[in-house]
Short mmCIF file of C-alpha atoms in Angstrom, two decimals:
data_model
loop_
_atom_site.label_atom_id
_atom_site.label_comp_id
_atom_site.label_asym_id
_atom_site.label_seq_id
_atom_site.Cartn_x
_atom_site.Cartn_y
_atom_site.Cartn_z
CA GLU A 1 0.00 0.00 0.00
CA GLU A 2 1.33 3.42 -0.94
CA ILE A 3 0.98 6.23 1.60
CA ASP A 4 1.81 9.84 0.75
CA PHE A 5 3.46 11.75 3.62
CA THR A 6 3.90 14.97 1.65
CA GLY A 7 3.60 17.86 4.09
CA GLY A 8 3.24 15.47 7.01
CA LYS A 9 5.39 14.71 10.04
CA VAL A 10 6.69 11.29 10.97
CA TYR A 11 9.01 9.67 13.50
CA ILE A 12 10.48 6.23 12.82
CA GLU A 13 12.82 4.24 15.00
CA LYS A 14 14.49 0.86 14.87
CA ASN A 15 16.35 -1.05 17.56
CA TRP A 16 19.17 -2.93 15.86
CA GLY A 17 20.39 -4.46 19.11
CA LYS A 18 19.26 -7.55 20.94
CA ALA A 19 17.78 -5.80 23.98
CA PHE A 20 16.58 -2.45 25.20
CA PRO A 21 18.58 -0.54 27.81
CA TYR A 22 18.15 -1.72 31.43
CA SER A 23 16.37 1.53 32.23
CA TYR A 24 15.63 4.62 30.19
CA ILE A 25 13.75 7.87 29.71
CA TRP A 26 12.69 8.72 26.16
CA VAL A 27 11.01 11.92 24.92
CA GLN A 28 10.13 12.79 21.32
CA GLY A 29 8.09 15.51 19.65
CA ASN A 30 7.74 17.04 16.21
CA SER A 31 4.37 18.81 16.30
CA PHE A 32 5.56 22.25 17.36
CA GLU A 33 2.93 24.97 17.29
CA LYS A 34 4.87 27.87 15.76
CA GLU A 35 8.20 26.50 14.56
CA GLN A 36 9.43 23.77 12.24
CA ALA A 37 11.28 21.68 14.81
CA ALA A 38 11.78 18.08 15.91
CA LEU A 39 13.23 16.76 19.15
CA SER A 40 14.40 13.32 20.27
CA CYS A 41 15.84 12.58 23.73
CA SER A 42 17.04 9.28 25.12
CA ILE A 43 18.76 8.76 28.45
CA GLY A 44 19.54 5.20 29.41
CA HIS A 45 21.52 2.63 31.33
CA ILE A 46 23.03 0.84 28.35
CA PRO A 47 24.02 -2.83 28.38
CA PHE A 48 27.48 -3.25 26.88
CA PRO A 49 29.57 -6.41 26.46
CA VAL A 50 32.25 -5.46 29.00
CA LYS A 51 30.52 -2.95 31.28
CA SER A 52 27.19 -1.13 31.25
CA PHE A 53 27.04 2.66 31.40
CA THR A 54 24.59 5.55 31.60
CA GLY A 55 24.52 7.76 28.53
CA PHE A 56 22.32 10.12 26.59
CA LEU A 57 21.58 11.25 23.05
CA ILE A 58 19.55 14.41 22.56
CA GLY A 59 19.03 15.97 19.16
CA ILE A 60 16.91 18.88 18.05
CA HIS A 61 16.32 20.08 14.50
CA VAL A 62 15.35 23.76 14.25
CA LYS A 63 15.07 25.91 11.12
CA GLY A 64 17.24 23.58 9.04
CA GLU A 65 19.97 23.17 11.68
CA PHE A 66 20.64 20.10 13.83
CA TYR A 67 21.92 20.53 17.39
CA LYS A 68 23.22 17.55 19.36
CA PHE A 69 23.88 16.99 23.03
CA THR A 70 25.42 13.63 23.88
CA THR A 71 27.59 11.76 26.32
CA ILE A 72 30.13 11.42 23.50
CA ASN A 73 30.41 15.15 22.69
CA ASN A 74 30.98 15.97 26.37
CA SER A 75 27.65 17.71 26.97
CA SER A 76 26.35 17.85 30.52
CA LEU A 77 22.86 16.82 31.57
CA SER A 78 20.57 17.26 34.54
CA VAL A 79 17.33 15.32 34.94
CA ASP A 80 14.56 16.29 37.35
CA CYS A 81 11.52 14.02 37.51
CA GLN A 82 8.38 15.20 39.23
CA GLU A 83 4.94 13.64 39.56
CA ASP A 84 3.59 14.89 36.23
CA ARG A 85 6.68 16.00 34.32
CA VAL A 86 10.35 15.41 33.62
CA ILE A 87 12.72 18.34 33.09
CA LEU A 88 15.92 17.85 31.11
CA GLU A 89 18.60 20.52 30.92
CA THR A 90 21.69 19.97 28.82
CA HIS A 91 24.46 22.16 27.53
CA ASN A 92 27.75 22.09 25.71
CA LYS A 93 30.29 24.83 25.01
CA ARG A 94 27.93 26.78 22.76
CA TYR A 95 24.30 25.80 23.36
CA PHE A 96 21.86 25.30 26.23
CA LEU A 97 18.68 23.22 25.85
CA ARG A 98 15.81 22.90 28.32
CA VAL A 99 13.05 20.35 27.73
CA GLU A 100 10.02 19.99 29.96
CA ALA A 101 7.92 16.92 29.19
CA ILE A 102 4.46 17.09 30.79
CA TYR A 103 2.17 14.07 31.06
CA GLU A 104 -0.85 12.57 32.80
CA GLY A 105 -0.19 9.20 34.41
CA ASN A 106 -3.50 7.68 33.28
CA THR A 107 -2.56 8.07 29.59
CA PHE A 108 0.35 5.58 29.76
CA ILE A 109 0.16 2.07 28.32
CA ASP A 110 2.46 -0.93 28.65
CA LEU A 111 5.01 -1.31 25.88
CA LEU A 112 6.29 -4.76 24.94
CA ALA A 113 9.99 -5.11 24.13
CA PRO A 114 12.51 -7.91 23.62
CA ARG A 115 14.00 -9.34 26.80
CA ASP A 116 15.63 -12.79 27.01
CA ASP A 117 14.14 -13.81 23.63
CA ASN A 118 10.60 -12.92 24.73
CA MET A 119 8.37 -9.89 24.28
CA VAL A 120 7.61 -8.59 27.77
CA PRO A 121 6.11 -5.36 29.14
CA ILE A 122 9.20 -3.40 30.17
CA ALA A 123 8.12 0.18 29.61
CA ARG A 124 5.27 2.62 30.07
CA GLU A 125 4.55 4.99 27.18
CA THR A 126 2.20 7.81 26.31
CA LEU A 127 1.77 9.62 23.01
CA GLN A 128 -0.39 12.26 24.69
CA GLY A 129 2.39 14.25 26.33
CA LYS A 130 3.34 17.85 25.74
CA ILE A 131 6.85 19.23 25.62
CA THR A 132 8.08 22.78 25.98
CA VAL A 133 11.54 23.51 24.64
CA SER A 134 14.01 26.37 24.85
CA LEU A 135 17.23 26.32 22.82
CA TYR A 136 19.73 29.07 23.49
CA ASP A 137 22.97 30.04 21.73
CA LYS A 138 25.29 31.10 24.57
CA LYS A 139 27.99 32.63 22.36
CA ARG A 140 25.59 34.84 20.40
CA ASP A 141 23.29 35.46 23.40
CA GLU A 142 20.32 34.42 21.25
CA LEU A 143 17.19 32.37 21.85
CA LEU A 144 16.94 29.99 18.88
CA LEU A 145 13.68 28.28 19.87
CA SER A 146 11.00 28.75 22.48
CA GLY A 147 8.05 26.55 21.71
CA SER A 148 5.85 23.63 22.58
CA SER A 149 4.86 20.41 20.88
CA SER A 150 1.67 18.47 21.44
CA ALA A 151 1.18 14.74 20.93
CA ALA A 152 4.68 14.11 22.27
CA GLY A 153 5.94 10.63 23.06
CA ILE A 154 7.16 10.04 26.61
CA GLU A 155 8.42 6.68 27.84
CA PHE A 156 9.92 5.28 31.04
CA SER A 157 11.45 1.86 31.63
CA GLY A 158 13.11 -0.09 34.40
CA ASP A 159 14.65 1.74 37.33
CA TYR A 160 14.57 5.05 35.44
CA LYS A 161 14.74 6.96 38.71
CA SER A 162 18.37 5.86 38.97
CA LEU A 163 18.98 7.99 35.86
CA TYR A 164 18.18 11.21 37.69
CA PHE A 165 21.48 12.97 37.81
CA ASN A 166 23.08 16.35 37.60
CA LYS A 167 26.66 15.85 36.60
CA LYS A 168 29.17 16.39 33.83
CA GLN A 169 29.48 13.34 31.62
#
């Protein structure tokens, strides 16, 4: 079946590994009200052959530019989880990003994922979240994005509370 996405917005993901992270927080949104923007955030306790580690990948596409904040590029991250929201703040030498993901607990559903060769409910997910985002260029003293996105995806898995940290990676 052919489907035309012209003018539409889509998010596609694929897990090429054998298992999901032990625990993670995931936030995604691309339905911003006033700006053409897309955001994807993942913070997780990653299984690795020798030793597991906590890492993050956060990317935001705004006005044709892609900004990345990651464990690998030496960005820092703070995570603050509250009853109805999670607040992520990350920065590198040039940019600062604040993401507030707001949700209602009764909108979450169980998500099945591979674990020990079985599909088991390991995560809770909602696609009815809302995110507010601010992206700031520190060198130019300029606000690049201040906006919100509806129909945002928010997901929690495992002991995600152990991922709450405020430290330099």
